[in-house]
Amino acid sequence: MAPDTGDPAPSGRPATSVDVARLAGVSQATVSYVLNDAPGVTISEATRARVRAAAEELGYAPDASARTLRTGRSDIVLMPLLAAPIGTLVLSLLNELVERLREHGLTLALYGDARSRGVVAARDWTRWRPAAVVVEAHRLTAASVRRLHDAGCATVVGLGAEPSPLVPTMVIDDGEIGAAAARHLLGRGRRNLAAVVPAERGLDAFGERRLGGVTAAAQAAGAAVRCVDLPFDEDAAARLAAGWAAGGARPDGVFAYNDEYAMLLMRALQDAGLDVPGDISVVGADDLPLGRFLRPRLSTVRVAGDVTAAGLAERLARMVAERERDPAVTVSLTRVEMVPRESS
Amino acid sequence: MAPDTGDPAPSGRPATSVDVARLAGVSQATVSYVLNDAPGVTISEATRARVRAAAEELGYAPDASARTLRTGRSDIVLMPLLAAPIGTLVLSLLNELVERLREHGLTLALYGDARSRGVVAARDWTRWRPAAVVVEAHRLTAASVRRLHDAGCATVVGLGAEPSPLVPTMVIDDGEIGAAAARHLLGRGRRNLAAVVPAERGLDAFGERRLGGVTAAAQAAGAAVRCVDLPFDEDAAARLAAGWAAGGARPDGVFAYNDEYAMLLMRALQDAGLDVPGDISVVGADDLPLGRFLRPRLSTVRVAGDVTAAGLAERLARMVAERERDPAVTVSLTRVEMVPRESS
DNA sequence: GCGAGTCACTTATACGTATAAATTCTGTAT
DNA sequence: ATACAGAATTTATACGTATAAGTGACTCGC
């Protein structure tokens, strides 16, 4: 490792713009003008060079809180913790998002309360004078949005299953996932569909949405859909499969909430002596790598996560710059793609 | 939704402590004393009540940047983006961590540069005067740690595979995972072990560690271990399995880097006509839910994520409070537990 | 009856920055 | 020579907070 040079004042508090000014032999204001490339101010090239050299020598970095206090606005994009469990989609976004936002001079801060809502929450969020707040739309109210704007927040962006009437929204429409699966199953000649939805709390909201998409697509084609609640549990899956193996109320095509439920179900169906896809087609969602190792290989609906991450950051940065506040603006984060394999 | 009361001044910039003081008929200093429960200052109960009522009425929340500027220290725990891909362990931590830290009055901020190191990076990190910085230990240098401390950072916590000589470290020792698997296999009478390690970049560091653990445990028992590089790819797995099915250089126990590689491998072994665990025992890691749906059910090594998340936050909060800087302090984040099932 | 001591406050200041307003300097046209 | 217009820079101020230092008003012991 290199000896890590670059800090000639090896100890003591970090340098301020006053320190830089003193070293460069100019006033503090000049330092600020130079380092911020202030428009409408003329500073000679010689002075600029001296200031920059001094700043470099002292390892100067402007104090973020002082700057925020002065300007009334920070470079923070505040993202209150999501109430819904962070899934792989959001995770894959997070990594990318942080880096991209930085390229636009913005810092992502996760904030630690998944439950508070309305004005009380907004009060808390405004304490850092964030440039933007990205939050689940259902946690916003008209008053809270006003409060955020009053506090200098350039834009408030909602996240949700549908556009919010209050703010520009990034729509994560799980319905499209179910719809894609249903269209695929219908395209393969299946007419008697079932949607397997988690019985677990917390996932139910997503499950509802995906189910809704299946239902809508099926209805459009005049096919029937039944909904099946399934806990993530082998015994429950075995009971379900046994019923289908014995009785006549058996669907010929199943969309499972995600790949994990699909795998659970497929295993149970096979153990009950049913053939996949001969007797029943199975489609999952999320395209887990493991789906390809099953026999038959699992068909799935992929949500293109990383594609939208860069775009999301870009969009967010632009919204901040343009102070976008029009609730009519919506961005869809769900780019859905059917990946047919052997199970359907 | 409730009509969202609580903001009698429906518009205009957020209230400051001066506004509260004016409404309560006291000085700004009094407001600060009351709301911070300042020790060593006596304020009558009547006044306290008036101040609190005024603060509530105005929806006052102290400006974080002003407070930081004044005190020289924020309540931010800065976590520069991890260079290593965020895994499920870290993810499960993240959710929990944010909430727990908040209970201690700390805010987690993800910061957007996964590559910068040393003093240059430290300069950037200090701009928010964080209370603590949690970062991969290899990105720190002696000078950068000094800089962070000089900037008022109560503690700098390293993350890494082994204790850092510079700072207190949270050790994520992947070696223990491999060791647990190896001990398990040896306990089942396997003497000819193999460790399957990803050929992919990015995971190789972890792979090395897990392999190291296997090797150490095996050597201690006088058993042999061979290392196998495997890309995450069905063809490669099939070739490997075919070789083992045909030749004599076949191990009787395999530890795979994680459950996904284990599933890939097990599938290939079975397709090649080998019996698991009859011919070869297979052990994975991470305890993915899906492992239970395979036939045979997959044995795995579980890393207790959520257990350590609360503890991590607790530890972090204490380190901040006590300004812990002793590099000899280490916290192990890897609580490892063998989950034997049918594949071994 | 009077300094000492507590209580209950207020006044004043500094943190580090951005920027409006004021000032000095340097040619240049009159 | 003298006013004048930029150019180049400095001076001064405000952002909102925490806290040291100061100020009366009371109580109390003697």
XYZ file of C-alpha atoms (C1' of nucleotides) in Angstrom:
748
model
C 0.000 0.000 0.000
C 1.210 3.489 -0.864
C 2.338 5.637 2.078
C -0.851 7.620 1.699
C 0.460 11.123 1.278
C -1.666 14.170 0.816
C -2.219 15.440 4.323
C 0.532 17.861 5.209
C -1.180 18.889 8.444
C -1.137 15.435 9.967
C -3.369 16.310 12.850
C -5.955 18.828 13.975
C -9.413 19.615 12.828
C -10.258 19.612 9.131
C -9.399 22.730 7.159
C -12.114 25.340 6.605
C -12.442 27.831 3.800
C -10.921 30.397 6.152
C -7.800 28.256 6.447
C -7.598 28.008 2.713
C -8.053 31.749 2.383
C -5.271 32.450 4.844
C -2.862 30.119 3.068
C -3.706 31.556 -0.349
C -3.566 35.110 0.947
C -7.116 36.000 -0.054
C -10.453 36.460 1.677
C -12.787 33.641 2.569
C -15.324 34.935 0.062
C -12.843 34.581 -2.746
C -12.248 30.964 -1.810
C -15.945 30.283 -1.955
C -16.290 32.026 -5.309
C -13.399 30.136 -6.836
C -14.242 26.673 -5.578
C -17.891 26.995 -6.548
C -17.171 28.558 -9.925
C -19.636 31.277 -9.015
C -21.212 32.864 -12.081
C -21.155 36.651 -12.409
C -17.999 37.064 -10.362
C -14.635 37.754 -11.932
C -11.534 36.344 -10.338
C -8.133 36.415 -12.032
C -6.672 33.172 -13.221
C -3.617 33.646 -11.021
C -5.740 33.905 -7.884
C -7.870 30.959 -8.882
C -4.755 28.843 -9.189
C -3.431 29.947 -5.800
C -6.745 29.150 -4.131
C -7.021 25.763 -5.714
C -3.469 24.895 -4.761
C -4.074 25.934 -1.166
C -7.277 23.921 -1.002
C -5.499 20.892 -2.344
C -2.596 21.295 0.055
C -4.875 21.453 3.068
C -7.127 18.692 1.890
C -10.061 21.039 2.069
C -13.580 19.686 1.720
C -16.513 22.011 2.371
C -18.548 21.277 5.464
C -21.854 19.875 4.317
C -23.906 21.090 7.246
C -22.644 24.650 7.016
C -23.414 24.699 3.325
C -26.851 23.239 3.933
C -27.576 25.742 6.651
C -26.559 28.592 4.418
C -28.343 27.496 1.263
C -31.306 25.878 2.958
C -30.904 22.762 0.879
C -28.722 19.678 1.120
C -27.683 17.199 -1.540
C -29.421 14.383 0.260
C -32.020 12.161 -1.306
C -33.882 10.827 1.656
C -35.384 7.412 1.391
C -37.345 6.454 4.460
C -37.123 2.767 5.089
C -39.656 0.807 3.137
C -42.416 -0.865 5.107
C -42.593 -3.683 2.605
C -39.692 -6.082 3.047
C -36.869 -5.079 0.767
C -36.922 -7.528 -2.072
C -34.345 -8.401 -4.631
C -35.717 -5.795 -6.998
C -35.194 -2.933 -4.629
C -31.876 -4.349 -3.534
C -30.502 -4.538 -7.020
C -31.685 -0.981 -7.443
C -30.090 0.238 -4.266
C -26.536 -0.601 -5.164
C -26.765 0.980 -8.543
C -28.852 3.881 -7.374
C -26.356 5.057 -4.814
C -23.568 5.229 -7.336
C -25.600 6.888 -10.022
C -27.030 9.518 -7.732
C -23.549 10.370 -6.680
C -22.636 11.139 -10.238
C -25.288 13.818 -10.038
C -23.916 15.134 -6.765
C -26.643 13.539 -4.688
C -26.289 11.368 -1.618
C -28.735 8.630 -0.753
C -29.662 8.411 2.904
C -31.739 5.572 4.253
C -33.874 6.774 7.057
C -34.990 4.609 9.849
C -38.681 4.490 10.359
C -40.854 2.204 8.353
C -44.141 3.048 9.940
C -44.644 6.762 10.558
C -46.841 8.628 8.121
C -48.243 12.027 7.290
C -47.121 15.294 8.775
C -45.423 13.724 11.766
C -43.183 11.744 9.465
C -42.627 14.691 7.151
C -41.459 16.825 10.052
C -38.855 14.262 10.825
C -37.759 13.933 7.230
C -37.315 17.655 6.721
C -34.734 17.964 9.447
C -31.944 17.418 6.947
C -33.459 19.706 4.321
C -33.228 16.954 1.721
C -33.158 17.771 -1.961
C -35.680 15.020 -2.539
C -37.663 12.444 -0.640
C -38.502 9.091 -2.149
C -41.119 7.245 -0.191
C -43.996 4.845 -0.458
C -46.871 6.953 -1.699
C -49.364 5.676 0.851
C -47.354 7.306 3.624
C -47.921 10.756 2.175
C -50.765 13.163 2.787
C -51.495 16.524 1.215
C -50.252 18.304 4.313
C -47.076 16.267 4.512
C -46.248 16.997 0.894
C -46.781 20.689 1.524
C -44.542 20.554 4.526
C -41.793 18.902 2.516
C -42.023 21.492 -0.220
C -42.040 24.296 2.323
C -38.849 22.912 3.772
C -37.110 23.345 0.452
C -37.494 19.832 -0.830
C -37.209 20.146 -4.580
C -39.329 17.112 -5.257
C -41.182 14.370 -3.466
C -41.371 11.122 -5.345
C -43.850 8.438 -4.488
C -43.413 4.715 -4.853
C -46.433 2.561 -5.261
C -48.576 0.232 -7.225
C -50.441 3.077 -8.880
C -49.943 6.802 -9.575
C -50.475 9.034 -6.553
C -52.735 12.087 -6.801
C -50.263 14.011 -4.643
C -46.855 13.590 -6.177
C -45.005 12.265 -9.207
C -44.884 8.531 -8.755
C -42.647 5.676 -9.656
C -44.997 2.839 -10.288
C -44.021 -0.693 -9.486
C -46.922 -2.520 -10.997
C -46.859 -6.111 -9.924
C -50.018 -6.620 -11.906
C -47.997 -6.705 -15.103
C -46.095 -9.680 -13.793
C -49.228 -11.721 -13.293
C -50.612 -10.540 -16.615
C -47.521 -11.638 -18.517
C -47.700 -15.069 -16.951
C -51.409 -15.414 -17.692
C -51.003 -14.387 -21.318
C -48.230 -16.931 -21.684
C -50.319 -19.724 -20.184
C -53.296 -18.802 -22.330
C -51.047 -18.741 -25.374
C -50.114 -22.342 -24.616
C -53.745 -23.327 -24.686
C -54.404 -23.408 -20.974
C -57.934 -22.277 -20.137
C -58.351 -23.243 -16.526
C -55.929 -21.129 -14.537
C -54.992 -20.837 -10.891
C -52.929 -18.228 -9.107
C -51.028 -19.297 -6.034
C -50.723 -16.440 -3.572
C -48.738 -16.403 -0.324
C -50.808 -16.773 2.800
C -48.069 -14.936 4.709
C -48.619 -11.407 5.919
C -46.432 -8.731 4.413
C -46.324 -10.326 1.020
C -50.078 -10.212 0.641
C -50.123 -6.739 -0.899
C -47.832 -7.863 -3.707
C -49.744 -11.087 -4.002
C -52.986 -9.167 -4.472
C -51.467 -7.162 -7.276
C -49.998 -10.094 -9.120
C -53.235 -11.959 -8.733
C -55.114 -8.963 -10.094
C -52.957 -8.994 -13.198
C -53.656 -12.654 -13.793
C -57.372 -12.161 -13.363
C -57.531 -9.202 -15.694
C -55.601 -10.964 -18.450
C -57.668 -14.110 -18.098
C -60.961 -12.289 -18.142
C -59.907 -10.473 -21.282
C -59.496 -13.883 -22.887
C -62.626 -15.348 -21.340
C -60.762 -17.872 -19.209
C -61.374 -18.804 -15.606
C -59.013 -18.118 -12.726
C -59.166 -19.351 -9.209
C -57.058 -18.023 -6.373
C -55.229 -20.317 -3.975
C -53.720 -19.174 -0.697
C -50.620 -21.159 0.097
C -48.365 -20.874 3.129
C -44.668 -21.383 2.412
C -44.699 -24.859 3.835
C -44.187 -28.312 2.385
C -47.122 -29.967 4.087
C -49.605 -27.391 2.896
C -48.264 -27.730 -0.630
C -48.541 -31.527 -0.427
C -52.172 -31.280 0.658
C -52.953 -28.937 -2.201
C -51.244 -31.211 -4.708
C -52.978 -34.310 -3.357
C -56.322 -32.598 -3.831
C -55.507 -31.739 -7.405
C -54.176 -35.239 -8.118
C -57.384 -36.814 -6.840
C -60.190 -34.460 -7.716
C -61.605 -32.977 -10.819
C -61.169 -29.344 -9.827
C -57.672 -29.334 -11.158
C -56.326 -26.314 -13.053
C -54.233 -26.859 -16.167
C -52.047 -23.806 -15.680
C -50.718 -22.211 -12.496
C -49.031 -18.914 -11.900
C -47.147 -18.916 -8.614
C -46.453 -15.702 -6.738
C -42.722 -16.101 -7.307
C -40.113 -18.692 -8.162
C -39.832 -19.894 -4.601
C -43.528 -20.660 -4.383
C -43.361 -22.158 -7.856
C -40.603 -24.510 -6.788
C -42.477 -25.478 -3.654
C -45.572 -26.187 -5.688
C -43.862 -28.020 -8.502
C -42.090 -30.310 -6.062
C -45.396 -31.124 -4.401
C -47.162 -31.733 -7.709
C -44.458 -34.127 -8.819
C -44.462 -35.924 -5.489
C -48.233 -36.352 -5.907
C -47.692 -38.048 -9.243
C -48.734 -35.199 -11.505
C -46.755 -34.343 -14.610
C -45.432 -30.829 -15.165
C -46.159 -29.479 -17.700
C -48.178 -32.451 -19.000
C -50.976 -32.229 -16.445
C -50.302 -28.743 -15.187
C -48.160 -25.878 -16.456
C -46.297 -23.866 -13.805
C -44.943 -20.350 -14.134
C -43.064 -18.457 -11.436
C -41.678 -14.951 -11.195
C -38.363 -13.176 -10.479
C -36.123 -15.482 -12.504
C -34.053 -16.909 -9.690
C -30.923 -18.590 -11.078
C -32.015 -21.858 -9.513
C -35.071 -22.213 -11.697
C -32.866 -23.427 -14.505
C -31.628 -26.375 -12.468
C -35.022 -27.877 -11.847
C -36.485 -30.655 -13.946
C -38.448 -29.440 -15.804
C -36.693 -26.088 -15.963
C -38.934 -23.440 -14.498
C -40.671 -20.874 -16.696
C -40.683 -17.489 -15.065
C -41.434 -13.794 -15.440
C -38.390 -11.608 -15.182
C -38.513 -8.066 -13.886
C -35.635 -6.138 -15.370
C -34.103 -4.624 -12.262
C -30.750 -3.200 -13.199
C -32.001 -1.700 -16.418
C -34.271 0.610 -14.517
C -31.788 1.418 -11.770
C -29.671 3.700 -13.922
C -32.773 5.211 -15.430
C -34.301 5.715 -12.020
C -31.299 7.644 -10.777
C -31.258 9.688 -13.945
C -34.928 10.461 -13.597
C -34.581 11.311 -9.962
C -31.681 13.656 -10.634
C -33.663 15.399 -13.326
C -36.688 15.720 -11.083
C -34.531 17.368 -8.453
C -32.989 19.733 -10.963
C -36.319 20.688 -12.470
C -38.205 20.670 -9.163
C -40.718 18.316 -10.693
C -43.931 18.372 -8.678
C -46.590 17.397 -11.139
C -48.563 14.406 -9.848
C -49.402 13.556 -13.421
C -45.827 12.465 -13.972
C -45.376 8.735 -13.574
C -42.467 6.464 -14.236
C -42.965 2.761 -14.579
C -40.292 0.673 -12.954
C -41.693 -2.634 -14.065
C -40.281 -3.827 -17.328
C -41.575 -7.335 -17.505
C -40.348 -10.154 -19.670
C -41.654 -13.692 -19.958
C -38.950 -16.363 -19.857
C -40.521 -19.591 -21.135
C -38.693 -22.777 -20.213
C -39.841 -26.341 -19.755
C -42.420 -26.135 -16.995
C -45.120 -24.566 -19.152
C -57.368 8.475 6.049
C -57.553 11.004 8.893
C -57.670 14.654 7.849
C -54.046 14.954 8.865
C -54.200 17.745 11.391
C -51.276 19.149 13.262
C -49.992 21.937 11.086
C -51.753 25.161 11.984
C -49.412 27.236 9.853
C -50.383 25.538 6.642
C -47.696 27.150 4.578
C -44.351 28.860 4.891
C -40.944 27.689 5.919
C -40.572 25.275 8.826
C -40.616 26.742 12.320
C -37.303 27.485 14.029
C -36.502 27.574 17.694
C -36.858 31.359 17.487
C -40.448 30.961 16.308
C -41.137 28.633 19.195
C -39.535 31.089 21.614
C -41.651 33.948 20.332
C -44.867 31.961 20.666
C -43.992 30.739 24.141
C -42.852 34.175 25.222
C -39.342 33.106 26.167
C -35.856 33.394 24.715
C -34.464 31.062 22.079
C -31.938 29.721 24.572
C -34.718 28.606 26.869
C -36.320 26.685 24.061
C -33.091 24.895 23.380
C -32.583 24.109 27.060
C -36.061 22.734 27.455
C -36.232 20.636 24.329
C -32.800 19.138 24.914
C -33.355 18.552 28.632
C -30.071 20.306 29.228
C -28.434 19.173 32.448
C -27.364 21.797 34.967
C -29.963 24.318 33.872
C -33.087 24.952 35.904
C -36.296 25.850 34.116
C -39.665 25.967 35.877
C -42.183 23.346 35.030
C -44.672 25.987 33.890
C -42.225 27.366 31.334
C -41.265 23.908 30.152
C -44.901 23.166 29.478
C -45.401 26.412 27.562
C -42.349 25.739 25.417
C -43.352 22.200 24.655
C -46.857 23.266 23.768
C -45.547 25.947 21.428
C -43.161 23.513 19.778
C -45.956 21.060 19.262
C -48.274 23.702 17.892
C -45.743 24.865 15.327
C -44.622 21.368 14.444
C -41.093 22.298 15.338
C -38.260 19.957 14.482
C -34.683 21.103 15.025
C -32.656 21.717 11.892
C -30.113 18.931 11.652
C -27.480 20.908 9.782
C -27.557 23.822 12.198
C -27.207 21.459 15.095
C -24.377 19.628 13.401
C -22.616 22.857 12.588
C -22.896 24.008 16.165
C -21.891 20.774 17.870
C -19.421 19.617 15.270
C -21.015 16.208 15.178
C -24.036 14.755 13.401
C -26.088 11.692 14.226
C -25.160 10.066 10.963
C -23.588 6.670 10.675
C -21.945 6.780 7.316
C -21.653 3.553 5.428
C -19.800 3.980 2.171
C -21.111 1.622 -0.436
C -19.557 -1.808 -0.239
C -17.311 -2.822 -3.080
C -18.223 -6.456 -2.629
C -21.634 -7.223 -4.048
C -24.226 -6.800 -1.325
C -25.226 -10.278 -0.349
C -28.263 -11.537 1.454
C -26.424 -11.359 4.749
C -25.694 -7.677 4.483
C -29.141 -7.051 3.083
C -30.904 -8.691 5.953
C -28.680 -6.659 8.219
C -29.456 -3.418 6.466
C -33.164 -3.466 7.083
C -32.804 -4.257 10.715
C -29.799 -2.039 11.195
C -31.546 1.092 10.047
C -34.372 0.659 12.494
C -32.202 -0.287 15.430
C -29.799 2.576 14.910
C -32.691 4.947 14.906
C -33.672 3.763 18.342
C -30.300 5.048 19.441
C -30.838 8.345 17.662
C -28.570 7.483 14.775
C -29.262 7.726 11.075
C -27.735 5.385 8.544
C -26.542 7.014 5.343
C -25.350 4.986 2.408
C -22.671 6.839 0.584
C -21.982 6.471 -3.023
C -18.509 5.442 -3.900
C -17.442 1.858 -3.783
C -13.898 2.361 -4.936
C -12.165 5.353 -3.386
C -9.759 4.670 -0.568
C -7.453 6.317 1.922
C -7.285 10.003 2.691
C -9.072 11.081 -0.459
C -12.081 9.000 0.504
C -11.898 10.053 4.138
C -11.998 13.700 3.128
C -15.206 13.044 1.324
C -16.723 11.077 4.178
C -15.951 13.733 6.767
C -18.015 16.372 5.034
C -21.093 15.389 7.040
C -19.215 15.103 10.324
C -20.573 11.617 10.860
C -20.772 10.133 14.324
C -19.341 6.946 12.939
C -18.084 5.457 9.715
C -18.539 1.804 8.928
C -16.461 0.702 5.993
C -14.552 -2.192 4.555
C -11.295 -2.246 6.455
C -9.102 -2.533 3.391
C -10.173 0.917 2.277
C -8.680 2.531 5.358
C -5.167 3.780 5.934
C -3.551 5.163 9.058
C -3.829 8.694 7.687
C -7.471 8.293 6.717
C -8.390 7.015 10.155
C -6.611 9.989 11.710
C -8.469 12.331 9.445
C -11.804 10.825 10.414
C -11.035 11.095 14.098
C -9.850 14.666 13.663
C -13.159 15.479 12.034
C -14.988 14.463 15.164
C -15.908 10.959 14.142
C -16.458 9.128 17.409
C -15.493 5.802 15.973
C -14.453 4.172 12.743
C -15.503 0.587 12.383
C -13.947 -1.733 9.879
C -15.589 -4.627 8.110
C -13.483 -7.465 6.900
C -12.425 -11.049 6.960
C -9.910 -10.427 9.727
C -9.252 -7.833 12.442
C -7.740 -4.604 11.191
C -4.647 -3.168 12.903
C -6.114 0.319 12.508
C -9.646 0.207 13.885
C -12.129 -1.926 15.797
C -13.396 -4.442 13.309
C -16.518 -6.389 12.642
C -15.276 -9.652 11.315
C -17.239 -11.581 8.778
C -15.243 -14.761 8.756
C -16.330 -16.894 5.870
C -13.734 -19.430 6.918
C -15.996 -20.622 9.706
C -18.626 -21.537 7.170
C -16.302 -23.839 5.306
C -14.954 -25.240 8.547
C -18.408 -26.121 9.828
C -19.224 -27.925 6.614
C -15.941 -29.812 6.637
C -16.344 -30.913 10.251
C -19.822 -32.147 9.419
C -18.638 -34.146 6.433
C -15.736 -35.602 8.396
C -18.141 -36.512 11.172
C -20.150 -38.535 8.666
C -17.052 -40.512 7.824
C -16.072 -38.723 4.616
C -12.306 -38.558 4.201
C -11.876 -37.411 0.629
C -13.256 -33.906 0.414
C -13.659 -31.353 -2.340
C -14.558 -27.684 -2.143
C -16.364 -26.154 -5.069
C -15.471 -22.497 -5.468
C -16.976 -20.015 -7.922
C -14.845 -19.195 -10.926
C -16.615 -15.843 -11.193
C -14.850 -12.629 -10.297
C -16.157 -10.726 -7.304
C -17.095 -13.825 -5.401
C -13.574 -15.177 -5.440
C -12.551 -13.409 -2.249
C -15.347 -15.072 -0.314
C -14.642 -18.330 -2.068
C -11.032 -18.208 -0.946
C -12.092 -17.727 2.645
C -14.624 -20.505 2.672
C -12.137 -22.803 1.006
C -9.548 -21.864 3.600
C -11.907 -22.929 6.364
C -12.502 -26.284 4.734
C -8.814 -26.877 4.269
C -7.932 -25.974 7.833
C -10.608 -28.207 9.322
C -9.679 -31.090 7.057
C -5.986 -30.795 7.781
C -6.685 -30.833 11.478
C -8.359 -34.180 10.952
C -5.737 -35.480 8.554
C -8.110 -35.598 5.589
C -7.494 -34.508 2.022
C -9.196 -31.593 0.286
C -9.116 -30.642 -3.306
C -10.329 -27.359 -4.710
C -12.557 -27.161 -7.772
C -13.247 -23.957 -9.682
C -16.735 -23.999 -11.117
C -18.447 -21.362 -13.224
C -22.156 -20.915 -12.522
C -23.126 -22.790 -15.628
C -24.910 -26.054 -16.299
C -22.510 -27.346 -18.942
C -19.473 -26.842 -16.769
C -21.224 -28.631 -13.926
C -22.188 -31.489 -16.221
C -18.591 -31.915 -17.362
C -17.355 -31.982 -13.792
C -19.998 -34.551 -12.810
C -19.239 -36.724 -15.827
C -15.589 -36.769 -14.853
C -16.437 -37.889 -11.336
C -18.914 -40.474 -12.552
C -16.326 -42.017 -14.816
C -12.995 -41.647 -13.079
C -11.459 -42.755 -9.857
C -10.557 -39.277 -8.588
C -13.985 -38.867 -7.093
C -14.432 -37.165 -3.719
C -16.912 -38.626 -1.236
C -17.903 -35.290 0.270
C -18.305 -31.894 -1.336
C -18.731 -28.463 0.183
C -20.163 -26.033 -2.327
C -19.563 -22.306 -1.989
C -23.253 -21.682 -1.359
C -26.644 -23.291 -1.824
C -26.937 -22.131 -5.408
C -23.690 -23.796 -6.401
C -24.709 -26.819 -4.363
C -27.983 -27.108 -6.270
C -26.202 -26.694 -9.576
C -23.750 -29.394 -8.618
C -26.265 -31.810 -7.141
C -28.425 -31.575 -10.231
C -25.416 -32.359 -12.401
C -24.309 -35.270 -10.212
C -27.757 -36.822 -10.322
C -28.001 -36.335 -14.084
C -24.637 -38.109 -14.363
C -26.064 -41.094 -12.501
C -24.370 -40.544 -9.171
C -26.256 -40.989 -5.925
C -26.411 -38.197 -3.366
C -25.529 -38.819 -0.612
C -24.747 -42.473 -1.389
C -21.797 -41.799 -3.673
C -21.139 -38.195 -2.692
C -22.335 -36.035 0.154
C -23.126 -32.435 -0.714
C -23.266 -29.470 1.645
C -24.134 -25.914 0.679
C -24.268 -22.654 2.583
C -26.700 -19.815 3.318
C -29.782 -21.962 3.957
C -31.907 -20.781 1.068
C -35.533 -21.820 1.594
C -35.422 -23.781 -1.614
C -32.896 -26.260 -0.348
C -35.660 -28.030 1.538
C -37.593 -28.720 -1.664
C -34.840 -30.631 -3.372
C -34.612 -34.403 -3.305
C -32.579 -35.166 -1.331
C -33.090 -32.141 0.849
C -29.974 -30.062 0.872
C -27.724 -29.898 3.912
C -26.414 -26.422 4.444
C -24.525 -24.056 6.719
C -26.647 -21.255 8.050
C -25.244 -17.859 8.916
C -27.462 -16.295 11.523
C -28.123 -12.918 9.956
C -30.908 -11.296 11.871
C -29.580 -12.376 15.212
C -26.481 -10.328 14.649
C -28.287 -7.365 13.125
C -29.771 -6.170 16.382
C -26.515 -6.899 18.135
C -24.588 -5.050 15.479
C -26.660 -1.926 15.890
C -26.390 -2.193 19.640
C -22.636 -2.585 19.407
C -22.329 0.263 16.978
C -24.371 2.573 19.174
C -22.229 1.713 22.157
C -19.039 2.261 20.191
C -20.270 5.698 19.233
C -21.220 6.548 22.808
C -17.912 5.323 24.199
C -15.816 6.600 21.309
C -14.352 3.142 20.939
C -11.107 3.313 18.984
C -9.154 0.340 20.136
C -8.126 -1.803 17.152
C -7.969 -4.772 19.477
C -11.757 -4.754 19.710
C -13.346 -7.189 17.318
C -16.887 -8.337 16.879
C -17.634 -11.501 15.015
C -20.661 -11.293 12.777
C -20.506 -14.890 11.736
C -22.535 -17.158 13.949
C -22.483 -20.334 11.998
C -24.769 -23.298 12.355
C -24.754 -26.573 10.476
C -28.163 -27.656 9.193
C -27.888 -31.349 8.314
C -30.567 -32.663 5.982
C -30.616 -35.512 3.498
C -27.846 -34.648 1.056
C -25.013 -35.543 3.418
C -30.410 43.758 57.378
C -27.095 41.942 54.305
C -23.786 39.153 51.563
C -24.151 34.320 49.739
C -26.407 31.158 47.246
C -29.836 29.253 44.415
C -33.450 29.629 40.820
C -35.083 31.069 36.426
C -34.115 33.042 33.019
C -31.777 36.281 29.035
C -27.898 38.048 26.251
C -24.290 37.156 23.391
C -21.449 34.345 20.569
C -19.490 30.824 17.437
C -19.859 26.997 14.259
C -18.491 27.324 8.354
C -20.541 28.636 4.490
C -22.700 31.548 0.408
C -23.620 35.799 -1.370
C -25.187 40.831 -1.493
C -23.058 45.082 -1.030
C -19.131 47.849 -0.625
C -14.400 48.844 -1.742
C -10.009 49.233 -4.066
C -7.384 48.919 -8.180
C -6.314 49.657 -13.145
C -6.620 51.390 -17.316
C -8.914 54.695 -20.659
C -11.444 58.175 -22.650
C -12.231 63.115 -22.079
C -5.515 66.055 -14.998
C -10.078 63.951 -13.933
C -13.831 61.390 -14.007
C -15.358 56.818 -15.035
C -16.023 52.048 -15.965
C -15.122 47.557 -15.305
C -12.258 44.097 -13.001
C -10.791 42.050 -8.831
C -11.414 41.540 -4.436
C -12.923 42.420 0.514
C -16.332 43.377 4.133
C -20.379 42.209 6.225
C -24.183 39.348 7.102
C -27.461 35.497 7.769
C -28.667 30.662 8.058
C -30.450 27.917 13.155
C -28.525 25.987 16.779
C -26.043 25.041 21.540
C -24.013 26.856 25.325
C -20.964 29.991 28.186
C -21.575 33.956 30.656
C -24.415 37.338 32.644
C -28.638 39.296 35.221
C -32.303 39.914 38.453
C -35.216 38.150 41.975
C -35.772 35.386 45.921
C -34.517 32.750 50.029
C -31.747 31.939 54.005
C -28.528 31.895 57.683
C -26.645 34.923 61.049
